[in-house]
Short mmCIF file of C-alpha atoms in Angstrom, two decimals:
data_model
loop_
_atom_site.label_atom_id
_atom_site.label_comp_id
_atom_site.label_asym_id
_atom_site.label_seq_id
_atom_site.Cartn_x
_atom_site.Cartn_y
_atom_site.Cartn_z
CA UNK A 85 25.70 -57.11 30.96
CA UNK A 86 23.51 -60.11 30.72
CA UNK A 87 19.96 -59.37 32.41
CA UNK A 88 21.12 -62.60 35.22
CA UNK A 89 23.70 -60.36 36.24
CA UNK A 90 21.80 -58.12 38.26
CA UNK A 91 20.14 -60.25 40.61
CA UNK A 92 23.70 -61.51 41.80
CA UNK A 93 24.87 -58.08 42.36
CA UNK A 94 22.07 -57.52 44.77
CA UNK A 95 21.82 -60.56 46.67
CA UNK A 96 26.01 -60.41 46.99
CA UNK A 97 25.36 -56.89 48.49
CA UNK A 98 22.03 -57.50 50.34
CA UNK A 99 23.94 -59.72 52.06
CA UNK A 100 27.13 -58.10 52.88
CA UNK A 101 24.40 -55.06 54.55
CA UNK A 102 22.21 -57.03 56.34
CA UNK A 103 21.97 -55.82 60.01
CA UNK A 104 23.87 -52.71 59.55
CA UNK A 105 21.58 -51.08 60.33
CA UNK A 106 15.84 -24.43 45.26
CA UNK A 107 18.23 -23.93 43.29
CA UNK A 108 20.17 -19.79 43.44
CA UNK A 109 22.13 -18.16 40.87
CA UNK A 110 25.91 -18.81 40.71
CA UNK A 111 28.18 -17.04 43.25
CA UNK A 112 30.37 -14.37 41.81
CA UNK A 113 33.86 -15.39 40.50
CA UNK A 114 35.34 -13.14 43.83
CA UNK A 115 32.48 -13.34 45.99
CA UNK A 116 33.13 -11.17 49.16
CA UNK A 117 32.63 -10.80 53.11
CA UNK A 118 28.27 -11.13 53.53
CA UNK A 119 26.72 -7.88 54.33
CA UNK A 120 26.67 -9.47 57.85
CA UNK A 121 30.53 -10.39 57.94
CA UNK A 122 31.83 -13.91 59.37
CA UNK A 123 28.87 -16.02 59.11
CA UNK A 124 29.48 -18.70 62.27
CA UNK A 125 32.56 -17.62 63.03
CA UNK A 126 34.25 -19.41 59.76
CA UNK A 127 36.66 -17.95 57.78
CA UNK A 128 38.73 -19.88 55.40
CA UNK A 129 37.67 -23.55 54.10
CA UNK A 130 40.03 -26.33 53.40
CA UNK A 131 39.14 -28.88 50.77
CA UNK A 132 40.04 -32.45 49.98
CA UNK A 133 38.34 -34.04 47.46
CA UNK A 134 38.16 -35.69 43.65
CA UNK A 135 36.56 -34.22 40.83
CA UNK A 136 33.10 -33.43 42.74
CA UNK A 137 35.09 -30.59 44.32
CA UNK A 138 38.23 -29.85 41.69
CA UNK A 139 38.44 -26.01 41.48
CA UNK A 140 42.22 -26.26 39.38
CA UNK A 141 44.57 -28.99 40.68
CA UNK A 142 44.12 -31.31 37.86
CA UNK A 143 44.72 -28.72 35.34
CA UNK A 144 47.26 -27.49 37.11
CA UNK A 145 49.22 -31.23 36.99
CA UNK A 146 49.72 -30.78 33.37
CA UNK A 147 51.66 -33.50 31.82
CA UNK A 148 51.47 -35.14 34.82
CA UNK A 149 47.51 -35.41 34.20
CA UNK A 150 45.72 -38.49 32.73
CA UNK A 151 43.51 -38.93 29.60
CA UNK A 152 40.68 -36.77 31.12
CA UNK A 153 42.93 -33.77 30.95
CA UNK A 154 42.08 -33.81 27.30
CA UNK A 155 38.37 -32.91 27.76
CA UNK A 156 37.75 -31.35 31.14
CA UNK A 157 39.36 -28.67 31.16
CA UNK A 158 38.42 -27.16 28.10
CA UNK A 159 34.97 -26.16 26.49
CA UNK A 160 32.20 -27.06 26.58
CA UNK A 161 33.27 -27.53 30.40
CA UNK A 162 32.72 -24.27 31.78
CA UNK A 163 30.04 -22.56 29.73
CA UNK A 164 28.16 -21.36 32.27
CA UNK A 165 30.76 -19.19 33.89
CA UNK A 166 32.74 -18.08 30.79
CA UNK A 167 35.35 -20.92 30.28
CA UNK A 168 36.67 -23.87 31.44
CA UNK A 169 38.25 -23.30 34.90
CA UNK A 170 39.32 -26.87 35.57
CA UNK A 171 35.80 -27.59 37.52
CA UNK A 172 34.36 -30.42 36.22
CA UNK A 173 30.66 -28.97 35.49
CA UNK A 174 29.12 -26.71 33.23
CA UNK A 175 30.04 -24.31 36.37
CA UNK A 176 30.10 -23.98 39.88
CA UNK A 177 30.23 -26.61 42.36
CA UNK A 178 29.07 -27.74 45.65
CA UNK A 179 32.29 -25.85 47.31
CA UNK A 180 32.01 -22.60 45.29
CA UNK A 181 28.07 -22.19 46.39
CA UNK A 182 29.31 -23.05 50.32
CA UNK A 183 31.83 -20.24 50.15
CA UNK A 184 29.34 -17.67 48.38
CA UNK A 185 27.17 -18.65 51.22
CA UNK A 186 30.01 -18.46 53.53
CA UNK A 187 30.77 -14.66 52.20
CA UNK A 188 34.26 -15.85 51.57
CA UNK A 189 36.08 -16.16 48.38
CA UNK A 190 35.88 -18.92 46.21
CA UNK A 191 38.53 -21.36 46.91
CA UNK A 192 42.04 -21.54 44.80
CA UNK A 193 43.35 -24.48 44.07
CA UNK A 194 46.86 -25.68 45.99
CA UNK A 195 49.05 -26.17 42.83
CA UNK A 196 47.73 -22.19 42.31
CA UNK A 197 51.35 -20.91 43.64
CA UNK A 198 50.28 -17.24 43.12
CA UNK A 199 46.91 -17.51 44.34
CA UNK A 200 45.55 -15.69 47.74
CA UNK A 201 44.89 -18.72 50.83
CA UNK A 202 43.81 -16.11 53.04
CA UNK A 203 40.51 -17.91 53.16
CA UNK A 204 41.27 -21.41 52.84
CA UNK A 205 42.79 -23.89 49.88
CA UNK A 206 41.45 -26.35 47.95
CA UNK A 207 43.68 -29.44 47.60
CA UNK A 208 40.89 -31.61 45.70
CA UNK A 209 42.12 -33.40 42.14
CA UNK A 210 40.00 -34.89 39.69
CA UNK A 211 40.61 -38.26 39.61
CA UNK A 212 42.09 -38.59 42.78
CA UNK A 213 41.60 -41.96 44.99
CA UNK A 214 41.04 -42.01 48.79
CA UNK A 215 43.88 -45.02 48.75
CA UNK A 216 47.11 -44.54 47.00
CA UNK A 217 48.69 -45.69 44.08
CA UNK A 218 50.09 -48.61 45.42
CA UNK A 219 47.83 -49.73 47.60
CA UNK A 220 45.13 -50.25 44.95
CA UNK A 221 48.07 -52.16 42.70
CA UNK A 222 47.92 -54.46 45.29
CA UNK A 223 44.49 -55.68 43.92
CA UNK A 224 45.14 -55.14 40.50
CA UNK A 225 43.54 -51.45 40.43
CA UNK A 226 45.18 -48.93 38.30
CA UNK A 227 44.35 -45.14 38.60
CA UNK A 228 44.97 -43.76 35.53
CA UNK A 229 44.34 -40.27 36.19
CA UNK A 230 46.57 -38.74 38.75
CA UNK A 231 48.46 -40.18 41.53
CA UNK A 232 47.15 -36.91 44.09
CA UNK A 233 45.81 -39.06 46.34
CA UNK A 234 44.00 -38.69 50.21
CA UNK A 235 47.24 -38.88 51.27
CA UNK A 236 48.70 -36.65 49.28
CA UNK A 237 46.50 -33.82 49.39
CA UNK A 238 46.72 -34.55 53.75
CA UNK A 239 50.87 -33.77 52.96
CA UNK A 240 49.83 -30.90 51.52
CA UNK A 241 47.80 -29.19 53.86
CA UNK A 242 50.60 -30.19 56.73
CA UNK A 243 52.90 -28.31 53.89
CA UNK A 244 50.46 -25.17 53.92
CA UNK A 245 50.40 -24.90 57.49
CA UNK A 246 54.11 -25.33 58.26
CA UNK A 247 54.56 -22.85 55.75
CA UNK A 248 51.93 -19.97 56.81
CA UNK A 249 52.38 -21.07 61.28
CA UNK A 250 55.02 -20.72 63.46
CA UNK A 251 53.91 -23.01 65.97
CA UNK A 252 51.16 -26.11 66.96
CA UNK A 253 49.46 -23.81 68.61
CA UNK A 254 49.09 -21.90 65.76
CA UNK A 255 47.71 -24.30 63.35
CA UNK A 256 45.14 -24.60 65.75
CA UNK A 257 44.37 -21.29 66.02
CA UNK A 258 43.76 -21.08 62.78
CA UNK A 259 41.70 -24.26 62.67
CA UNK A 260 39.46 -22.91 65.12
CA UNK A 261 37.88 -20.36 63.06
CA UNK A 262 37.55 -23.21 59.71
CA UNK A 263 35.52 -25.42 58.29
CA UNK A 264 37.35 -28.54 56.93
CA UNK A 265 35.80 -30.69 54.15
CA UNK A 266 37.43 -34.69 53.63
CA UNK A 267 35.89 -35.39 51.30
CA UNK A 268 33.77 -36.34 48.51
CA UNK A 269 36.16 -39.24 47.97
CA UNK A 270 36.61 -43.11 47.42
CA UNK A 271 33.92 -42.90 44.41
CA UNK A 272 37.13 -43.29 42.22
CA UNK A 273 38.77 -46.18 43.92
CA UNK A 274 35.30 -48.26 43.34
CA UNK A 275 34.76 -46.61 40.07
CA UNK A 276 38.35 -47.51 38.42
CA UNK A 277 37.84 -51.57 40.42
CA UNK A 278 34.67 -51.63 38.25
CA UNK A 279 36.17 -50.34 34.88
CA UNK A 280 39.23 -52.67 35.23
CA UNK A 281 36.39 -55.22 34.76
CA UNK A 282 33.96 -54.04 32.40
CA UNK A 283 32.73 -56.38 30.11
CA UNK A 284 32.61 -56.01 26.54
CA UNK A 285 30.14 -53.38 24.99
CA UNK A 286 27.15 -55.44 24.73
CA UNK A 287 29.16 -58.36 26.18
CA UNK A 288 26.54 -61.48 27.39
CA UNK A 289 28.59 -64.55 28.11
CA UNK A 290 29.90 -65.97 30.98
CA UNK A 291 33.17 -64.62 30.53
CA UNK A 292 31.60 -61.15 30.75
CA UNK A 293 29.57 -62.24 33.78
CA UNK A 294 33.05 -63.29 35.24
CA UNK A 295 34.52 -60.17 34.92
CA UNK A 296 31.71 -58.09 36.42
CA UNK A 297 31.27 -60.21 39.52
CA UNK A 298 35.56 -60.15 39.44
CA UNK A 299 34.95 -56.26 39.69
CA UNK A 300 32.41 -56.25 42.30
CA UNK A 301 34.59 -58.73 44.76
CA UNK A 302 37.63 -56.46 44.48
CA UNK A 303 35.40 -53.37 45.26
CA UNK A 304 33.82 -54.59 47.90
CA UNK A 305 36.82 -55.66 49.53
CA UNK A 306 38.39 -52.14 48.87
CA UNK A 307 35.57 -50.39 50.92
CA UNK A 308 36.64 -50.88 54.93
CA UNK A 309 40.15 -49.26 53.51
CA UNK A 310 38.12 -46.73 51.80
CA UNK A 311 36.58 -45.48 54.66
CA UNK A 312 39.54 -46.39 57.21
CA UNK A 313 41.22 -43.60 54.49
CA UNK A 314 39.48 -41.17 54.92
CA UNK A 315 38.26 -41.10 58.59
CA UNK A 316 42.24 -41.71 59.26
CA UNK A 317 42.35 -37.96 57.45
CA UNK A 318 39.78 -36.62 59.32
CA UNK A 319 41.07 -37.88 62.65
CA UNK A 320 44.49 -36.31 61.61
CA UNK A 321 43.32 -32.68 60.86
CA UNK A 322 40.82 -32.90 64.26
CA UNK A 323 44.46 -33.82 66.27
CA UNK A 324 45.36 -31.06 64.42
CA UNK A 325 42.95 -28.40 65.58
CA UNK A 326 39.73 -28.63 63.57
CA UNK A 327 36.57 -28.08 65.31
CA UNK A 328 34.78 -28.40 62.49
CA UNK A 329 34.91 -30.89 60.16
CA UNK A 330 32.36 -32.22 57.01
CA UNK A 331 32.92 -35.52 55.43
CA UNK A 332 30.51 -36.74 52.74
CA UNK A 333 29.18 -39.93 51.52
CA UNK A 334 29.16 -41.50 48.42
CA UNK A 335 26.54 -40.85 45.82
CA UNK A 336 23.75 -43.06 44.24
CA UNK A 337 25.96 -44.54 41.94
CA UNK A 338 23.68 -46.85 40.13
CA UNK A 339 21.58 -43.44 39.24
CA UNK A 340 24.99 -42.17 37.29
CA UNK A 341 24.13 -42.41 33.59
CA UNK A 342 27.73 -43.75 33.07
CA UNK A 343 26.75 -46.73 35.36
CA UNK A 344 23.27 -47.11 33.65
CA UNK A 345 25.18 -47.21 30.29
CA UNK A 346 27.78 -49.26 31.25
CA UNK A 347 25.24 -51.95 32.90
CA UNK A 348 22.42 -51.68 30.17
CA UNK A 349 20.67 -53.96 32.26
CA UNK A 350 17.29 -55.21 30.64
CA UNK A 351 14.79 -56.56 33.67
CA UNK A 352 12.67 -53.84 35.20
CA UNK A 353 13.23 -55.26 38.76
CA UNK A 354 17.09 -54.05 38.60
CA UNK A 355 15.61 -50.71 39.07
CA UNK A 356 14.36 -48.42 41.04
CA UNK A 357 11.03 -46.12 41.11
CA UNK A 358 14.02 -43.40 40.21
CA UNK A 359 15.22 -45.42 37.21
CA UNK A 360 18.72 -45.99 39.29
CA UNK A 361 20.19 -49.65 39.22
CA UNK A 362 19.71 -51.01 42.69
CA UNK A 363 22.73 -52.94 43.52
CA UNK A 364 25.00 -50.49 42.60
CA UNK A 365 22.97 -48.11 45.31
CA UNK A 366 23.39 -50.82 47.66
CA UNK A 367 27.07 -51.08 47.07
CA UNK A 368 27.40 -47.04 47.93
CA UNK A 369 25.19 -47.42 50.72
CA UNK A 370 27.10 -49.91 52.12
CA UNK A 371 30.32 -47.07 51.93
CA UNK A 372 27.95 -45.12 53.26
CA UNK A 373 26.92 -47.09 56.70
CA UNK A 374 30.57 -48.06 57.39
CA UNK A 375 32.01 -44.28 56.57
CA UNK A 376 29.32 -43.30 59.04
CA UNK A 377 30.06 -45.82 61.69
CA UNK A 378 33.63 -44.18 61.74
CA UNK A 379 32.20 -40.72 61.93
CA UNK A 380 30.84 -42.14 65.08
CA UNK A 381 33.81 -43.15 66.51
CA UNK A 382 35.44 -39.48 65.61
CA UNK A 383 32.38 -37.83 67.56
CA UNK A 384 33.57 -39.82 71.02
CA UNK A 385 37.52 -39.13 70.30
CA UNK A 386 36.77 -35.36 69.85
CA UNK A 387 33.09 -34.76 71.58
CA UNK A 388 34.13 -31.31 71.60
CA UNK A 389 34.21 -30.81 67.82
CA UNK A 390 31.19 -31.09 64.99
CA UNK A 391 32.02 -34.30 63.03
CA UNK A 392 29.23 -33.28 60.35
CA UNK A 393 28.11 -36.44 57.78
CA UNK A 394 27.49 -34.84 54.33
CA UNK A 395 24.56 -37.44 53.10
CA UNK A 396 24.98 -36.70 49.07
CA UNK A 397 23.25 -39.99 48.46
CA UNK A 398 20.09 -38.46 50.81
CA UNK A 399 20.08 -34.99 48.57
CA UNK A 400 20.39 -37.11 45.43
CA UNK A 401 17.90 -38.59 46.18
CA UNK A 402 15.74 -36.12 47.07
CA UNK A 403 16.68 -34.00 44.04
CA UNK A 404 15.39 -36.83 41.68
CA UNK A 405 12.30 -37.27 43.63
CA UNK A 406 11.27 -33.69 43.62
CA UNK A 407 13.10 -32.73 40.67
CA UNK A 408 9.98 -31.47 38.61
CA UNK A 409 9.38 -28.86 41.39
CA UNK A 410 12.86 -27.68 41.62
CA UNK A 411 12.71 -26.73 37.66
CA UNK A 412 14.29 -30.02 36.14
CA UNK A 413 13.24 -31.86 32.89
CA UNK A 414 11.54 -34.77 34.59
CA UNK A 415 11.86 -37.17 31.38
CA UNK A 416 15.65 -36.98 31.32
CA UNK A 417 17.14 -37.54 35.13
CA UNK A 418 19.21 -39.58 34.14
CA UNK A 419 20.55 -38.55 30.99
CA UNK A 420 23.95 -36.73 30.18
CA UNK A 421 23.54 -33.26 28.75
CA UNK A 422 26.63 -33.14 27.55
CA UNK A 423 27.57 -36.27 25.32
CA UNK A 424 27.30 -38.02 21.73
CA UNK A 425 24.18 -38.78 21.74
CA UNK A 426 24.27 -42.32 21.73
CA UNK A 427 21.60 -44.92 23.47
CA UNK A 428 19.34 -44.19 26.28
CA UNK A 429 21.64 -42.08 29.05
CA UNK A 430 23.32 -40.09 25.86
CA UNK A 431 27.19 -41.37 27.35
CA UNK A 432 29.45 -43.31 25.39
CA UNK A 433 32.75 -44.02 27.74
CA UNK A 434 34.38 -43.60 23.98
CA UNK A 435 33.23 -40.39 23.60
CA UNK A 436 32.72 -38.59 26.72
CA UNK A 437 31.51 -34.87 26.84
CA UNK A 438 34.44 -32.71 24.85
CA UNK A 439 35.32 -35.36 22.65
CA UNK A 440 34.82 -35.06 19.14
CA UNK A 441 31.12 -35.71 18.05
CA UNK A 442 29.80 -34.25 20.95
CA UNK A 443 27.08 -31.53 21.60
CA UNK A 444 25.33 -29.80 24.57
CA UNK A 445 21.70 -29.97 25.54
CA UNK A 446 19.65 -26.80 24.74
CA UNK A 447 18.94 -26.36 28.36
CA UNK A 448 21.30 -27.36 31.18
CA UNK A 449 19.76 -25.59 33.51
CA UNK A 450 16.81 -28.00 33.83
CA UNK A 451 19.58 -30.91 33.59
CA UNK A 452 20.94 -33.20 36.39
CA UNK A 453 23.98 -34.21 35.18
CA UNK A 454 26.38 -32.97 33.23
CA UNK A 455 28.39 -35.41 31.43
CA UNK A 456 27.06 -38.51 32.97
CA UNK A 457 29.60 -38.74 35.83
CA UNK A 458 29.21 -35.39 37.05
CA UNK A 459 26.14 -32.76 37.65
CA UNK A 460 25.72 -29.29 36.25
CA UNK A 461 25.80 -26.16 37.96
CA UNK A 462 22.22 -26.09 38.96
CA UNK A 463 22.37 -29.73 40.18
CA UNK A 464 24.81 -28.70 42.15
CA UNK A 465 23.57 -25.05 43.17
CA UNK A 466 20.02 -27.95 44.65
CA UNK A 467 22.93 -29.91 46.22
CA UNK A 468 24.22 -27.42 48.18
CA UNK A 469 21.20 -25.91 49.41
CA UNK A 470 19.59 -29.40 50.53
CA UNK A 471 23.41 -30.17 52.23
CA UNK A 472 23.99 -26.88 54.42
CA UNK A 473 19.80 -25.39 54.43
CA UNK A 474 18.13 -28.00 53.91
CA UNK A 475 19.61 -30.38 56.80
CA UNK A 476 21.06 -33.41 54.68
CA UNK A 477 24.36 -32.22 56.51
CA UNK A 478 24.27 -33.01 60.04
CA UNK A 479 24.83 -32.35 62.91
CA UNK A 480 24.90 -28.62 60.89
CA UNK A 481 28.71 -27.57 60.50
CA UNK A 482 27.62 -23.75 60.36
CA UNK A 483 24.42 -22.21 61.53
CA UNK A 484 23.35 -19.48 59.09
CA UNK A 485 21.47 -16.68 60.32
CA UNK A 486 17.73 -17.00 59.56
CA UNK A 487 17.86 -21.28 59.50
#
């Protein structure tokens, strides 16, 4: 992009927000019950999600999966924990560290029709959008990776619970005693708006200028139906029963080495003392103060339940900014480990992590991200901690014993 683009981006978004307002060792692959049984009463978790939280699902679409199918769920994806298990990560994720915590077992994914849901399911797919298929058409927005949806992952949990309940009354019972996550998601809906409008590799006319302010319009228009997604699922499963529910916020986007890439923007004052591009954190701020405006409105409709904002953008954050101390290589935050090699964030959108031509860092432990869209185990063993220890989750869905 053209080094004038930047500045637009920012003042477009300053605008639109004025006046609003250590890492552990990897759970077990069948962790079991804590030496102190149910911790806070919890026991099962139900996950909706994208990629951030994918134990499965999108391997489990097969044929019906997307282009990423080819690369995610095979090695190097996975190397941390034996083999690719259809997480999208080195290893564990954010959910699989919450369950360990949790004492329960990590969670299966849906399309799993042999697994064990005595604990909970996991309906999040990689790829997935918080607005469906057609609604994102509407604008010209394509997803090309799997039409698993918000809403359909919210038809399959009403599925799961016809299917294992006998009764209203029942659902709730079991409700009582979960923790329900909605969420990481709406990164994709924003992230496919801004690919549909890339400009060229390298591309500096106005025609490529066009096209990038083209994709920031149509994003920004697709947030307040973003969020009105996803707090519309969370309202549904508190009607349901849930007393306690998590739903997280978007991350720093413009610290995502596929963003940096993609940008390549050349004037120092586009970024950040963290290196991240500044308008594109504005833009997922901005998702961020309306999402939590809704969670708001949740907490009055259903006082008596925790309505829990997850701020990943706050952890990020806080992970980049301390990210010597926790272990991390401090002079590549915000480069891929796993890529081609290629430019300053090592992450080619031609040759993504798997692809031919690839390789792994020597160390991945003291990486950050993974493949440039998402972070490795450890990044998001630090995640976890900061989210349900740490306080960056709040009010605090489950009180551990000693916090």
């Amino acid at each position: 992009m053209a080094s004038r683009v930047h500045p637009l981006l920012v003042a477009f978004l300053v605008v639109l927000l004025v006046g609003t307002c250590q890492a552990r060792p990897a759970p077990g692959k069948a962790a079991s019950s804590s030496s102190s049984g149910v911790v806070d009463g919890i026991t099962a978790i139900y996950n909706f999600g994208d990629s951030i939280s994918d134990t499965g699902n999108y391997l489990r679409e097969g044929a019906a999966a997307g282009a990423m199918m080819e690369h995610t769920v095979a090695p190097p994806y996975g190397a941390a924990i034996g083999g690719a298990t259809g997480r999208c990560s080195d290893g564990y994720l954010m959910i699989d560290y919450l369950a360990k915590d949790l004492g329960l077992p990590l969670l299966n994914p849906y399309l799993d029709k042999g697994a064990d849901f005595t604990h909970g399911v996991n309906f999040a797919v990689t790829g997935a959008t918080a607005l469906d298929a057609a609604a994102l058409a509407r604008i010209g927005v394509a997803a090309p990776h799997t039409n698993s949806s918000l809403s359909v992952q919210l038809q399959w949990f009403r599925d799961f619970m016809s299917a294992t309940t006998k009764s209203p009354a029942e659902v709730r019972d079991k409700l009582a005693s979960s923790l329900v996550i909605v969420g990481e998601i709406g990164g994709n809906d924003y992230n496919y708006a801004f690919a549909a409008n890339r400009p060229r590799p390298g591309g500096r006319s106005a025609a490529d200028v066009g096209r990038m302010v083209t994709g920031v319009v149509e994003s920004v228009v697709l947030v307040p139906e973003v969020v009105r997604s996803v707090v519309g699922a969370a309202r549904e499963v508190l009607e349901m029963g849930a007393t306690r529910v998590v739903i997280p916020g978007n991350f720093p986007l413009g610290c995502a080495p596929s963003y940096l890439a993609a940008v390549d923007e050349t004037e120092r004052a586009a970024y950040d003392g963290n290196g991240c591009l500044v308008g594109l954190n504005l833009f997922a701020q901005m998702h961020n103060v309306l999402l939590q405006q809704g969670i708001r409105e949740l907490r009055r409709s259903y006082p008596e339940a925790t309505v829990a904002y997850a701020d990943y953008f706050g952890a990020y954050v806080r992970m980049l900014e301390r990210a010597r101390e926790m272990g991390f290589d401090g002079t590549a935050l915000t480069n891929a480990c796993c890529g081609a090699g290629g430019g300053k964030y090592n992450f080619e959108m031609e040759r993504m992590c798997g692809a031919g031509g690839t390789a792994v860092c020597a160390r991945p432990e003291e990486r950050i991200s993974w493949d440039g869209v998402h972070l490795t185990q450890r990044a998001y063993s630090v995640m976890a901690e900061l989210l349900y220890h740490k306080g960056f989750a709040s009010p605090a869905p489950v009180k551990f014993p000693h916090q």
